[in-house]
Coordinates of C-alpha atoms in Angstrom, one line a residue:
M1 CA 68.6 128.9 -10.8
L2 CA 70.4 130.8 -13.2
Q3 CA 70.1 134.3 -10.9
Q4 CA 71.5 132.0 -8.2
N5 CA 74.5 131.2 -10.6
R6 CA 75.1 134.8 -11.7
I7 CA 75.0 135.8 -8.2
L8 CA 77.7 133.2 -7.2
L9 CA 79.6 134.4 -10.3
D10 CA 79.7 138.1 -9.1
K11 CA 80.6 137.4 -5.8
L12 CA 83.3 134.8 -7.0
G13 CA 84.6 137.3 -8.7
I14 CA 84.7 139.5 -5.9
W15 CA 86.7 137.4 -4.3
V16 CA 89.2 136.5 -6.9
S17 CA 89.5 140.1 -7.9
G18 CA 89.9 140.8 -4.0
L19 CA 92.6 137.7 -3.4
C20 CA 94.5 139.0 -6.8
A21 CA 94.7 142.4 -5.3
L22 CA 96.0 141.2 -1.5
H23 CA 98.5 138.8 -3.3
C24 CA 100.1 141.8 -5.0
L25 CA 99.9 144.0 -2.3
A26 CA 101.1 141.5 0.3
L27 CA 104.0 140.0 -1.7
P28 CA 106.4 142.9 -0.8
L29 CA 105.7 142.8 2.3
L30 CA 106.0 139.1 2.5
L31 CA 109.4 138.9 0.7
P32 CA 111.9 140.4 3.4
I33 CA 109.7 138.1 5.9
L34 CA 109.9 134.8 4.0
P35 CA 112.7 134.7 1.2
F36 CA 111.7 131.4 -0.1
V37 CA 108.4 133.0 -1.4
A38 CA 110.2 135.5 -3.8
S39 CA 111.5 132.0 -5.7
S40 CA 108.2 130.4 -5.7
F41 CA 105.7 130.4 -8.2
V42 CA 103.6 133.1 -6.5
A43 CA 106.2 135.4 -7.1
E44 CA 106.1 134.7 -10.9
V45 CA 104.5 136.7 -13.6
W46 CA 102.8 133.9 -15.2
F47 CA 100.9 133.4 -11.9
E48 CA 100.0 136.9 -11.6
R49 CA 98.5 136.9 -15.1
T50 CA 96.7 133.8 -14.5
I51 CA 94.9 134.6 -11.6
L52 CA 93.8 138.3 -13.2
S53 CA 92.7 136.3 -16.2
L54 CA 90.6 134.2 -13.9
S55 CA 89.2 137.2 -12.3
I56 CA 88.6 139.0 -15.9
L57 CA 86.9 135.9 -17.0
V58 CA 84.7 135.3 -14.2
G59 CA 84.0 139.0 -14.2
A60 CA 83.2 139.3 -17.8
T61 CA 80.5 136.2 -17.4
A62 CA 79.1 137.4 -14.5
L63 CA 78.7 140.9 -15.9
L64 CA 77.3 139.6 -19.3
I65 CA 74.7 137.8 -17.5
G66 CA 73.5 140.1 -15.7
F67 CA 73.6 142.6 -18.8
Y68 CA 71.7 140.6 -21.0
R69 CA 69.0 138.9 -18.5
H70 CA 68.6 141.6 -16.1
H71 CA 69.5 145.4 -16.7
R72 CA 71.0 146.2 -20.0
Q73 CA 73.4 148.8 -18.3
R74 CA 77.1 149.0 -19.7
Y75 CA 78.6 150.8 -17.2
P76 CA 79.5 147.6 -14.8
L77 CA 81.5 146.4 -17.9
F78 CA 83.3 149.6 -18.4
A79 CA 84.3 149.5 -15.0
L80 CA 85.5 145.9 -15.5
A81 CA 87.3 146.5 -18.8
A82 CA 89.1 149.7 -17.2
G83 CA 89.9 147.8 -14.1
A84 CA 91.5 145.0 -16.1
A85 CA 93.4 147.1 -18.4
I86 CA 94.9 149.3 -15.3
Y87 CA 95.8 146.1 -13.6
W88 CA 97.2 144.2 -16.2
N89 CA 99.5 147.2 -17.1
K90 CA 100.0 148.0 -13.4
D91 CA 103.8 148.6 -14.0
I92 CA 103.2 151.4 -16.4
F93 CA 104.2 154.4 -14.5
G94 CA 107.0 152.3 -12.5
E95 CA 107.2 149.9 -9.8
A96 CA 107.0 152.6 -7.2
Y97 CA 103.3 153.4 -8.4
E98 CA 102.2 149.3 -8.7
P99 CA 100.2 149.0 -5.4
I100 CA 98.3 152.2 -6.4
T101 CA 97.2 151.0 -9.6
I102 CA 97.1 147.2 -8.6
A103 CA 94.5 148.8 -5.8
L104 CA 92.7 150.9 -8.6
G105 CA 92.6 148.2 -11.0
A106 CA 91.3 145.7 -8.4
G107 CA 89.1 148.4 -6.9
L108 CA 87.0 149.2 -10.3
I109 CA 86.9 145.5 -10.7
I110 CA 85.1 144.9 -7.7
A111 CA 83.0 148.0 -8.3
A112 CA 81.8 146.6 -11.6
H113 CA 80.8 143.2 -9.5
L114 CA 78.8 145.2 -6.9
M115 CA 77.2 147.5 -9.6
N116 CA 76.1 144.3 -11.4
L117 CA 74.6 142.8 -8.2
R118 CA 72.8 145.8 -7.1
L119 CA 71.2 146.4 -10.7
C120 CA 70.2 142.9 -10.8
R121 CA 68.5 143.0 -7.6
T122 CA 66.8 145.9 -8.1
C123 CA 65.4 144.6 -11.7
R124 CA 61.8 145.0 -12.3
T125 CA 61.7 142.8 -15.3
C126 CA 63.1 139.7 -13.4
E127 CA 60.4 140.2 -10.8
S128 CA 57.6 140.4 -13.4
E129 CA 59.4 137.2 -15.2
T130 CA 59.8 135.1 -12.0
H131 CA 55.7 135.9 -11.0
H132 CA 54.8 135.0 -14.5
T133 CA 57.0 131.8 -14.3
Q134 CA 55.4 131.2 -10.8
A135 CA 51.9 131.8 -12.3
V136 CA 52.6 129.6 -15.5
T137 CA 53.7 126.8 -13.6
S138 CA 50.9 127.0 -10.8
R139 CA 48.4 126.7 -13.7
I140 CA 49.7 123.1 -14.9

């Protein structure tokens, strides 16, 4: 059950990060077409920060579960942290470079989830724990 929750969190993290990136990348295209979007909550900084914070929270939860219960590899956590830092500071190089920094930050966050999924799927200790649990359960 915990394994399914962790996988679900990774997949949710991928979707939230992807939607966050899509929001930021599509917003400039939608503004000329839909002027009312510019004045709505979707264009507000707090909305962006909320989506990004949710993405980081889901990501950190999924990656920490994978780290402690399965693979003990730190590089997915580093990718999440780097992606979050880049994304959070997306305007550091100016407005013209925001799409690049957004894509890079979101890409790193998504890559962190994909690495975590791959590491957890190939975890040998998980298989032995599952077989051990099934063997103990069958004896009872």
